[in-house]
Short mmCIF file of C-alpha atoms in Angstrom, two decimals:
data_model
loop_
_atom_site.label_atom_id
_atom_site.label_comp_id
_atom_site.label_asym_id
_atom_site.label_seq_id
_atom_site.Cartn_x
_atom_site.Cartn_y
_atom_site.Cartn_z
CA MET N 1 66.97 61.07 93.79
CA LYS N 2 70.21 62.82 94.63
CA ALA N 3 72.24 59.72 93.91
CA LYS N 4 70.62 59.43 90.49
CA VAL N 5 71.47 63.01 89.63
CA GLU N 6 75.03 62.37 90.72
CA ILE N 7 75.37 59.27 88.57
CA ARG N 8 74.13 61.17 85.53
CA PHE N 9 76.54 64.00 86.31
CA PHE N 10 79.54 61.65 86.32
CA GLU N 11 78.26 59.78 83.31
CA GLN N 12 77.96 63.03 81.38
CA MET N 13 81.43 64.02 82.55
CA GLY N 14 82.86 60.72 81.34
CA LEU N 15 81.23 61.11 77.94
CA LEU N 16 82.47 64.69 77.64
CA ILE N 17 86.02 63.51 78.37
CA LEU N 18 85.64 60.75 75.79
CA ALA N 19 84.45 63.22 73.13
CA GLY N 20 87.00 65.77 74.34
CA THR N 21 89.90 63.43 73.61
CA ILE N 22 89.03 63.56 69.92
CA MET N 23 88.39 67.32 69.96
CA VAL N 24 91.72 68.05 71.64
CA LEU N 25 93.46 65.99 68.94
CA THR N 26 91.58 67.92 66.22
CA ASN N 27 92.59 71.19 67.84
CA MET N 28 96.24 70.07 67.69
CA ILE N 29 96.32 68.38 64.28
CA GLY N 30 93.88 70.57 62.38
CA PHE N 31 94.45 73.92 64.03
CA LYS N 32 98.06 73.69 65.29
CA TYR N 33 97.46 74.58 68.93
CA THR N 34 99.73 73.03 71.58
CA LEU N 35 98.58 70.25 73.89
CA ILE N 36 98.51 72.60 76.91
CA GLN N 37 96.46 75.21 75.02
CA SER N 38 94.04 72.57 73.80
CA LEU N 39 93.59 71.12 77.29
CA GLN N 40 93.02 74.59 78.75
CA GLY N 41 90.47 75.37 76.04
CA TYR N 42 88.62 72.14 76.50
CA ALA N 43 88.67 72.45 80.29
CA VAL N 44 86.71 75.69 79.93
CA LEU N 45 84.35 74.55 77.17
CA GLY N 46 83.79 71.08 78.64
CA SER N 47 83.00 72.58 82.06
CA ILE N 48 80.54 75.05 80.57
CA ALA N 49 78.93 72.18 78.66
CA LEU N 50 78.68 70.07 81.83
CA ALA N 51 77.26 72.98 83.79
CA GLY N 52 74.70 73.73 81.09
CA VAL N 53 73.56 70.11 80.85
CA THR N 54 73.30 69.84 84.64
CA ILE N 55 71.30 73.07 84.96
CA SER N 56 69.04 71.89 82.14
CA ARG N 57 68.37 68.57 83.95
CA PHE N 58 67.48 70.46 87.09
CA MET N 59 65.30 73.02 85.29
CA SER N 60 63.45 70.40 83.25
CA ARG N 61 61.40 69.65 86.38
CA PHE N 62 59.87 73.09 86.02
CA ILE N 63 60.05 74.00 82.34
CA LYS N 64 61.16 72.05 79.28
CA LEU N 65 63.60 74.04 77.17
CA PRO N 66 66.37 72.78 74.87
CA THR N 67 69.52 71.72 76.76
CA MET N 68 71.72 73.47 74.21
CA MET N 69 70.07 76.76 75.10
CA TYR N 70 71.32 76.45 78.67
CA VAL N 71 74.80 75.52 77.49
CA SER N 72 74.96 78.47 75.12
CA LEU N 73 73.49 80.82 77.73
CA ALA N 74 76.01 79.63 80.36
CA GLY N 75 78.85 80.45 77.95
CA LEU N 76 77.33 83.82 77.11
CA LEU N 77 76.90 84.84 80.76
CA LEU N 78 80.40 83.71 81.78
CA ALA N 79 82.00 85.69 78.94
CA CYS N 80 79.76 88.77 78.94
CA PRO N 81 81.13 92.15 80.07
CA ALA N 82 79.49 91.85 83.50
CA SER N 83 81.16 88.51 84.30
CA PRO N 84 84.00 88.65 86.86
CA VAL N 85 85.77 85.69 85.23
CA LYS N 86 85.32 86.85 81.62
CA GLU N 87 89.02 87.36 80.88
CA HIS N 88 90.04 83.83 81.87
CA ILE N 89 87.07 82.32 80.09
CA ILE N 90 87.66 84.22 76.85
CA VAL N 91 91.45 83.73 76.79
CA TRP N 92 91.25 80.00 77.50
CA ALA N 93 88.33 79.41 75.15
CA ASN N 94 90.34 81.21 72.45
CA ASN N 95 92.83 78.34 72.63
CA PHE N 96 90.16 76.14 71.14
CA ALA N 97 89.29 76.63 67.47
CA PHE N 98 85.66 77.26 66.64
CA LEU N 99 85.51 74.25 64.35
CA ALA N 100 87.60 71.94 66.57
CA PRO N 101 84.53 70.15 67.97
CA ALA N 102 83.12 69.74 64.46
CA THR N 103 85.32 66.86 63.27
CA ALA N 104 84.36 64.61 66.20
CA LEU N 105 80.76 65.63 65.67
CA GLY N 106 81.03 64.71 62.00
CA ALA N 107 82.64 61.36 62.76
CA PHE N 108 79.92 60.31 65.20
CA ALA N 109 77.18 61.72 63.00
CA GLY N 110 78.60 59.82 60.05
CA ILE N 111 78.66 56.50 61.93
CA SER N 112 75.14 57.26 63.11
CA LEU N 113 73.93 58.14 59.62
CA GLY N 114 75.49 54.90 58.39
CA LYS N 115 72.18 53.18 58.98
CA ASP N 116 70.36 55.57 56.61
CA MET N 117 72.88 55.88 53.80
CA LYS N 118 70.62 54.37 51.14
CA ASN N 119 67.85 56.70 52.15
CA PHE N 120 70.17 59.69 51.98
CA GLY N 121 71.47 58.73 48.56
CA ARG N 122 67.93 58.58 47.25
CA MET N 123 67.13 62.04 48.63
CA GLY N 124 70.47 63.62 47.62
CA VAL N 125 69.40 65.87 44.75
CA LYS N 126 66.27 66.99 46.58
CA LEU N 127 68.34 67.92 49.63
CA ILE N 128 70.71 70.02 47.53
CA ALA N 129 67.70 71.79 45.99
CA ILE N 130 66.23 72.48 49.44
CA THR N 131 69.57 73.80 50.74
CA VAL N 132 69.85 76.23 47.83
CA LEU N 133 66.28 77.37 48.43
CA VAL N 134 66.72 77.78 52.18
CA ILE N 135 69.84 79.93 51.72
CA THR N 136 68.17 82.00 48.98
CA GLY N 137 65.05 82.54 51.09
CA THR N 138 67.02 83.60 54.16
CA PHE N 139 69.17 86.07 52.22
CA ILE N 140 66.38 87.70 50.21
CA MET N 141 63.90 87.95 53.08
CA SER N 142 66.58 89.44 55.37
CA ALA N 143 67.48 91.98 52.69
CA PHE N 144 63.78 92.79 52.26
CA VAL N 145 63.25 93.43 56.00
CA ALA N 146 66.54 95.32 56.38
CA ASP N 147 65.67 97.50 53.39
CA ALA N 148 62.22 98.29 54.79
CA VAL N 149 63.55 99.07 58.29
CA LEU N 150 66.34 101.29 56.96
CA LYS N 151 63.88 103.18 54.76
CA TYR N 152 61.42 103.57 57.62
CA MET N 153 64.14 104.92 59.89
CA GLY N 154 65.26 107.29 57.14
CA SER N 155 68.82 105.92 57.12
CA ILE N 156 68.84 105.40 53.34
CA MET S 1 79.26 55.37 89.37
CA GLU S 2 81.86 54.73 86.73
CA SER S 3 80.48 51.34 85.88
CA SER S 4 78.00 52.70 83.34
CA ILE S 5 80.80 54.52 81.54
CA LYS S 6 82.98 51.43 81.71
CA GLY S 7 80.11 49.34 80.43
CA ARG S 8 79.61 51.67 77.51
CA LEU S 9 83.32 51.68 76.70
CA LEU S 10 83.45 47.89 76.66
CA ARG S 11 80.32 47.59 74.59
CA TYR S 12 80.92 50.34 72.09
CA TRP S 13 84.72 50.63 72.01
CA LYS S 14 84.58 50.17 68.25
CA VAL S 15 82.46 53.30 67.86
CA TYR S 16 84.81 55.44 69.96
CA THR S 17 88.00 54.15 68.37
CA GLY S 18 86.35 54.39 64.96
CA ALA S 19 85.44 58.03 65.53
CA LEU S 20 88.94 58.76 66.85
CA VAL S 21 90.60 57.26 63.77
CA LEU S 22 88.12 58.96 61.43
CA ALA S 23 88.78 62.33 63.07
CA ILE S 24 92.57 61.97 62.90
CA ILE S 25 92.47 60.96 59.23
CA SER S 26 90.04 63.76 58.35
CA ASP S 27 92.09 66.38 60.20
CA MET S 28 95.24 65.23 58.45
CA ILE S 29 93.48 65.69 55.09
CA GLY S 30 92.57 69.19 56.29
CA ILE S 31 90.51 71.78 54.45
CA VAL S 32 90.33 71.09 50.72
CA LYS S 33 89.30 73.79 48.27
CA PHE S 34 88.25 73.33 44.66
CA ASP S 35 88.20 76.22 42.24
CA ILE S 36 85.17 75.68 40.00
CA GLY S 37 85.37 78.88 37.98
CA ILE S 38 82.45 80.76 39.52
CA GLY S 39 83.85 80.28 43.03
CA THR S 40 85.44 77.87 45.45
CA LEU S 41 83.94 74.69 46.85
CA THR S 42 85.18 74.11 50.39
CA LEU S 43 85.40 70.69 52.02
CA PHE S 44 85.97 70.75 55.78
CA PRO S 45 87.42 67.78 57.71
CA MET S 46 83.97 67.36 59.23
CA VAL S 47 82.54 66.54 55.81
CA PHE S 48 85.17 63.84 55.23
CA ALA S 49 84.52 62.37 58.67
CA THR S 50 80.78 62.26 58.03
CA ILE S 51 81.04 60.70 54.59
CA ILE S 52 83.66 58.07 55.50
CA GLY S 53 81.77 57.29 58.71
CA GLY S 54 78.59 56.84 56.74
CA LEU S 55 80.26 54.49 54.26
CA PHE S 56 81.41 52.20 57.10
CA GLY S 57 77.86 51.98 58.46
CA PRO S 58 75.51 49.00 58.43
CA ASP S 59 73.97 50.05 55.11
CA LEU S 60 77.13 49.80 53.03
CA LEU S 61 80.46 48.42 54.29
CA LYS S 62 78.93 47.00 57.49
CA LEU S 63 81.92 47.75 59.75
CA PHE S 64 79.49 49.00 62.39
CA THR S 65 76.31 47.25 63.48
CA MET S 66 72.90 48.90 63.77
CA GLU S 67 73.31 49.05 67.54
CA GLU S 68 76.75 50.67 67.33
CA SER S 69 75.39 53.13 64.82
CA GLY S 70 72.74 54.06 67.37
CA ALA S 71 75.35 54.55 70.10
CA ALA S 72 77.15 57.00 67.82
CA GLY S 73 73.93 59.00 67.60
CA ALA S 74 73.98 59.52 71.36
CA MET S 75 77.57 60.79 71.13
CA VAL S 76 76.51 63.46 68.62
CA LEU S 77 74.62 65.20 71.41
CA VAL S 78 77.64 64.98 73.72
CA CYS S 79 79.85 66.59 71.05
CA LEU S 80 77.35 69.37 70.48
CA ALA S 81 77.55 70.65 74.06
CA PRO S 82 81.16 71.99 73.96
CA PHE S 83 80.44 73.35 70.46
CA MET S 84 77.48 75.32 71.82
CA ALA S 85 79.60 76.44 74.78
CA LYS S 86 82.16 77.87 72.36
CA MET S 87 79.43 79.73 70.48
CA GLY S 88 78.03 81.07 73.76
CA VAL S 89 81.44 82.39 74.85
CA GLY S 90 81.88 84.07 71.46
CA ALA S 91 78.48 85.70 71.81
CA GLY S 92 79.16 86.89 75.36
CA ALA S 93 82.56 88.34 74.44
CA ASN S 94 80.96 90.40 71.65
CA LEU S 95 77.86 91.47 73.51
CA SER S 96 78.85 95.12 73.90
CA LYS S 97 79.67 95.47 70.20
CA LEU S 98 76.21 94.25 69.35
CA VAL S 99 74.43 96.70 71.58
CA GLU S 100 76.12 99.48 69.61
CA VAL S 101 74.79 98.34 66.24
CA GLY S 102 71.24 98.97 67.30
CA PRO S 103 67.74 97.81 66.64
CA ALA S 104 67.73 97.88 62.82
CA LEU S 105 69.90 94.80 62.80
CA LEU S 106 67.78 93.07 65.39
CA LEU S 107 64.58 93.52 63.38
CA GLN S 108 66.34 92.25 60.31
CA GLU S 109 66.92 88.95 62.12
CA PHE S 110 63.22 88.27 61.71
CA GLY S 111 63.81 88.25 57.97
CA ASN S 112 65.70 85.00 58.48
CA LEU S 113 62.36 83.40 59.27
CA GLY S 114 61.05 84.33 55.83
CA THR S 115 62.74 81.35 54.30
CA ILE S 116 60.20 79.04 55.96
CA ILE S 117 57.31 80.32 53.84
CA ILE S 118 59.26 79.81 50.63
CA SER S 119 61.09 76.57 51.28
CA LEU S 120 58.62 74.45 53.26
CA PRO S 121 55.95 74.18 50.52
CA VAL S 122 58.64 73.27 47.97
CA ALA S 123 60.15 70.67 50.29
CA LEU S 124 56.72 69.09 50.72
CA LEU S 125 56.16 69.13 46.96
CA LEU S 126 59.48 67.34 46.55
CA GLY S 127 58.09 64.62 48.79
CA LEU S 128 59.92 65.28 52.04
CA LYS S 129 57.96 64.49 55.19
CA ARG S 130 59.01 65.50 58.71
CA GLU S 131 62.57 66.02 57.39
CA ALA S 132 61.16 69.20 55.88
CA ILE S 133 60.62 70.74 59.33
CA GLY S 134 64.28 70.41 60.25
CA ALA S 135 65.46 71.41 56.79
CA CYS S 136 63.32 74.54 56.38
CA TYR S 137 62.94 76.25 59.76
CA SER S 138 66.24 78.11 59.45
CA ILE S 139 69.37 78.32 57.35
CA ASN S 140 70.64 75.42 59.48
CA ARG S 141 74.03 76.58 60.61
CA ASP S 142 75.85 75.34 63.70
CA SER S 143 73.52 76.52 66.45
CA ASN S 144 70.47 75.23 64.57
CA LEU S 145 72.05 71.81 64.25
CA GLY S 146 72.47 71.76 68.03
CA LEU S 147 68.92 72.87 68.58
CA THR S 148 67.21 70.34 66.31
CA THR S 149 69.32 67.42 67.53
CA ASP S 150 68.54 68.41 71.08
CA ILE S 151 64.79 68.81 70.65
CA TYR S 152 64.03 65.86 68.36
CA GLY S 153 66.90 63.49 69.16
CA PRO S 154 69.73 62.35 66.87
CA ASP S 155 67.65 59.76 65.01
CA ALA S 156 64.55 61.83 64.31
CA PRO S 157 63.63 62.72 60.70
CA GLU S 158 63.61 66.42 61.67
CA THR S 159 67.27 66.13 62.71
CA LYS S 160 68.13 64.37 59.46
CA GLY S 161 66.65 67.29 57.53
CA THR S 162 68.70 69.80 59.48
CA PHE S 163 71.85 67.73 59.22
CA ALA S 164 71.53 67.30 55.47
CA VAL S 165 71.13 71.04 54.88
CA TYR S 166 73.97 71.71 57.33
CA ILE S 167 76.35 69.42 55.45
CA VAL S 168 75.33 70.50 51.94
CA GLY S 169 75.49 74.13 53.09
CA SER S 170 79.00 73.69 54.45
CA VAL S 171 80.17 72.44 51.04
CA ILE S 172 78.36 74.74 48.62
CA GLY S 173 77.55 77.60 51.06
CA THR S 174 80.36 80.00 50.17
CA VAL S 175 80.10 79.53 46.39
CA PHE S 176 76.37 79.83 46.47
CA MET S 177 76.30 82.87 48.75
CA SER S 178 78.67 84.90 46.56
CA LEU S 179 76.72 83.88 43.46
CA LEU S 180 73.42 84.78 45.14
CA ALA S 181 74.73 88.11 46.41
CA SER S 182 75.82 89.18 42.94
CA ILE S 183 72.53 88.08 41.34
CA VAL S 184 70.36 89.84 43.92
CA ALA S 185 72.55 92.97 43.72
CA SER S 186 71.99 93.08 39.95
CA TRP S 187 68.22 93.34 40.50
CA ASN S 188 68.81 96.79 42.02
CA ILE S 189 65.82 96.59 44.35
CA PHE S 190 67.61 96.47 47.72
CA HIS S 191 69.95 99.10 49.16
CA PRO S 192 73.60 97.95 49.43
CA LEU S 193 73.45 98.40 53.21
CA ALA S 194 70.41 96.13 53.43
CA LEU S 195 72.25 93.52 51.39
CA GLY S 196 75.24 93.89 53.72
CA MET S 197 73.04 93.12 56.70
CA ALA S 198 71.44 90.20 54.91
CA SER S 199 74.90 88.65 54.40
CA GLY S 200 75.01 87.71 58.06
CA VAL S 201 73.16 84.44 58.07
CA GLY S 202 74.95 82.71 60.94
CA SER S 203 77.99 81.33 59.17
CA GLY S 204 81.25 83.26 59.11
CA SER S 205 82.43 81.81 55.82
CA MET S 206 79.12 82.39 54.02
CA MET S 207 78.99 85.95 55.33
CA THR S 208 82.55 86.66 54.18
CA ALA S 209 81.75 85.29 50.72
CA ALA S 210 78.62 87.39 50.31
CA ALA S 211 80.01 90.57 51.86
CA GLY S 212 83.20 90.26 49.83
CA THR S 213 81.23 90.00 46.60
CA LEU S 214 78.99 92.94 47.55
CA ALA S 215 81.99 95.09 48.47
CA THR S 216 83.39 94.61 44.96
CA ILE S 217 80.04 95.44 43.37
CA TYR S 218 79.50 98.55 45.53
CA PRO S 219 82.96 100.14 46.02
CA ASP S 220 81.37 103.18 47.75
CA TYR S 221 80.15 100.93 50.53
CA ALA S 222 83.10 98.54 50.51
CA GLU S 223 84.08 99.33 54.08
CA VAL S 224 80.73 99.35 55.77
CA ILE S 225 79.21 96.24 54.14
CA PRO S 226 81.52 93.72 55.86
CA VAL S 227 81.01 95.50 59.20
CA LEU S 228 77.23 95.23 58.91
CA GLY S 229 77.50 91.67 57.65
CA GLY S 230 79.77 90.69 60.54
CA ALA S 231 77.50 92.32 63.11
CA SER S 232 74.42 90.69 61.66
CA ASP S 233 76.23 87.37 61.54
CA MET S 234 77.21 87.65 65.19
CA LEU S 235 73.67 88.60 66.08
CA THR S 236 72.29 85.57 64.24
CA GLY S 237 74.70 83.42 66.23
CA ILE S 238 73.21 84.78 69.44
CA THR S 239 69.54 85.12 68.54
CA GLY S 240 69.37 82.09 66.25
CA ILE S 241 68.83 79.58 69.03
CA TYR S 242 66.03 81.62 70.67
CA MET S 243 64.51 82.51 67.31
CA GLY S 244 64.45 78.81 66.40
CA THR S 245 63.08 77.61 69.74
CA PHE S 246 60.32 80.15 70.18
CA ILE S 247 59.37 81.17 66.63
CA GLY S 248 61.07 79.18 63.86
CA LEU S 249 60.26 75.63 64.92
CA PRO S 250 56.71 76.30 66.20
CA LEU S 251 55.90 78.25 63.02
CA THR S 252 57.34 75.58 60.73
CA THR S 253 55.57 72.78 62.59
CA TRP S 254 52.28 74.68 62.41
CA LEU S 255 52.71 75.29 58.69
CA TYR S 256 53.70 71.66 58.18
CA ASN S 257 50.61 70.37 59.97
CA MET S 258 48.47 72.62 57.82
CA LEU S 259 50.09 71.98 54.43
CA GLU S 260 51.27 68.40 54.67
CA PRO S 261 47.80 66.76 54.58
CA LYS S 262 46.96 68.71 51.42
CA ILE S 263 50.26 68.44 49.56
CA GLY S 264 50.80 64.91 50.82
CA ARG S 265 47.49 63.90 49.23
CA ILE S 266 48.37 65.37 45.84
CA PHE S 267 51.71 63.67 46.09
CA ALA S 268 50.16 60.31 46.98
CA ARG S 269 47.84 60.58 43.97
CA ASN S 270 50.74 61.43 41.69
CA THR S 271 52.70 58.39 42.75
CA MET S 272 49.62 56.28 42.19
CA ASP S 273 49.21 57.76 38.72
CA SER S 274 52.81 57.11 37.89
CA LYS S 275 52.45 53.55 39.13
CA VAL S 276 49.57 53.11 36.72
CA GLY S 277 51.82 54.58 34.07
CA GLY S 278 54.31 51.83 34.80
CA GLU S 279 56.84 53.85 36.75
CA ALA S 280 56.63 52.14 40.11
CA GLU S 281 58.24 53.81 43.11
#
């Protein structure tokens, strides 16, 4: 059991390094950070990711929650005001642009979507219509609730 | 221990090198903006990488096989983890600021769920199936993409719905948000401060577009609108993932299970009718 967990840990680490290579390049080419800065940034973010995934694997024996929630929560706790290491975490993570992981994500997602391109083309117009509707709904309903709450509290 | 990684590298080296080359090319193109009169269309390197990657897939140019395409799907999840870590750090660093803004903003986050009731029925009427769940449960910004991919897997229809809205939103989001903000403001039914809060939908660029437009429309509130928008946006970034896990997705799935059998039936009859009319699907 322990050996299996270990193998998955190293496998995940290997994959994160593989993906990280592309993200570090994006951070340098697209966002003009230096190599050292990019490596520092990815060291922090990659480690948080690895920790989150590992905790999620362990916790899934008890309760099934999305892995990404653990990853995001690990980042939040390490950077929150109560964290003793918050300064290092925040400064190093700042060396990595918010959208630096997005290009690698897009590239892999694109290759993955390659098997459904025809399907996507057929649905194109519908998907644009849905996107417009989803954005409209979110904005108007938020404004509606905010307006009601502000009125109730007497702020406006 | 390393053998499984080595095995994967040997088997799928084309996918990894392909993604590397795609990313470098897309980053060198950079962010491209088109002025279309009513606003600016923004194309991020990610969009180029996705489109070019898709063109090389087994459906069109056939540079990658079905199996390699599947291996790329697994890598999407790996890439999401550092992305989510970055969002988590951003949320943690701003935690104290958010506590200051108070409960009004927090309640307003529930308004983001309102979109489900409007968009899901329409999506079903347009003939979407399980894609509709992923497309309609939220505004589908970065953290939602991570969540859906994680829960349903990279190849699930739900994930495809989320991904499609994510990509389309990243292209038209800023133009559409500033257009929408000015239209809704002209109705004069919501207070400018409420509109400012509503601008924070979980995407920095969309928020800036909407808040910027509102600030020009309401010069008296020009300073406070972006502050509220920014705070609400930050809050969405933090609460979005919990909102989606515990309320958004369960609610959408429940609504889907209730509506789909009914709407799906009407839709099936319509297609049959149109087939009779000679317009085969």
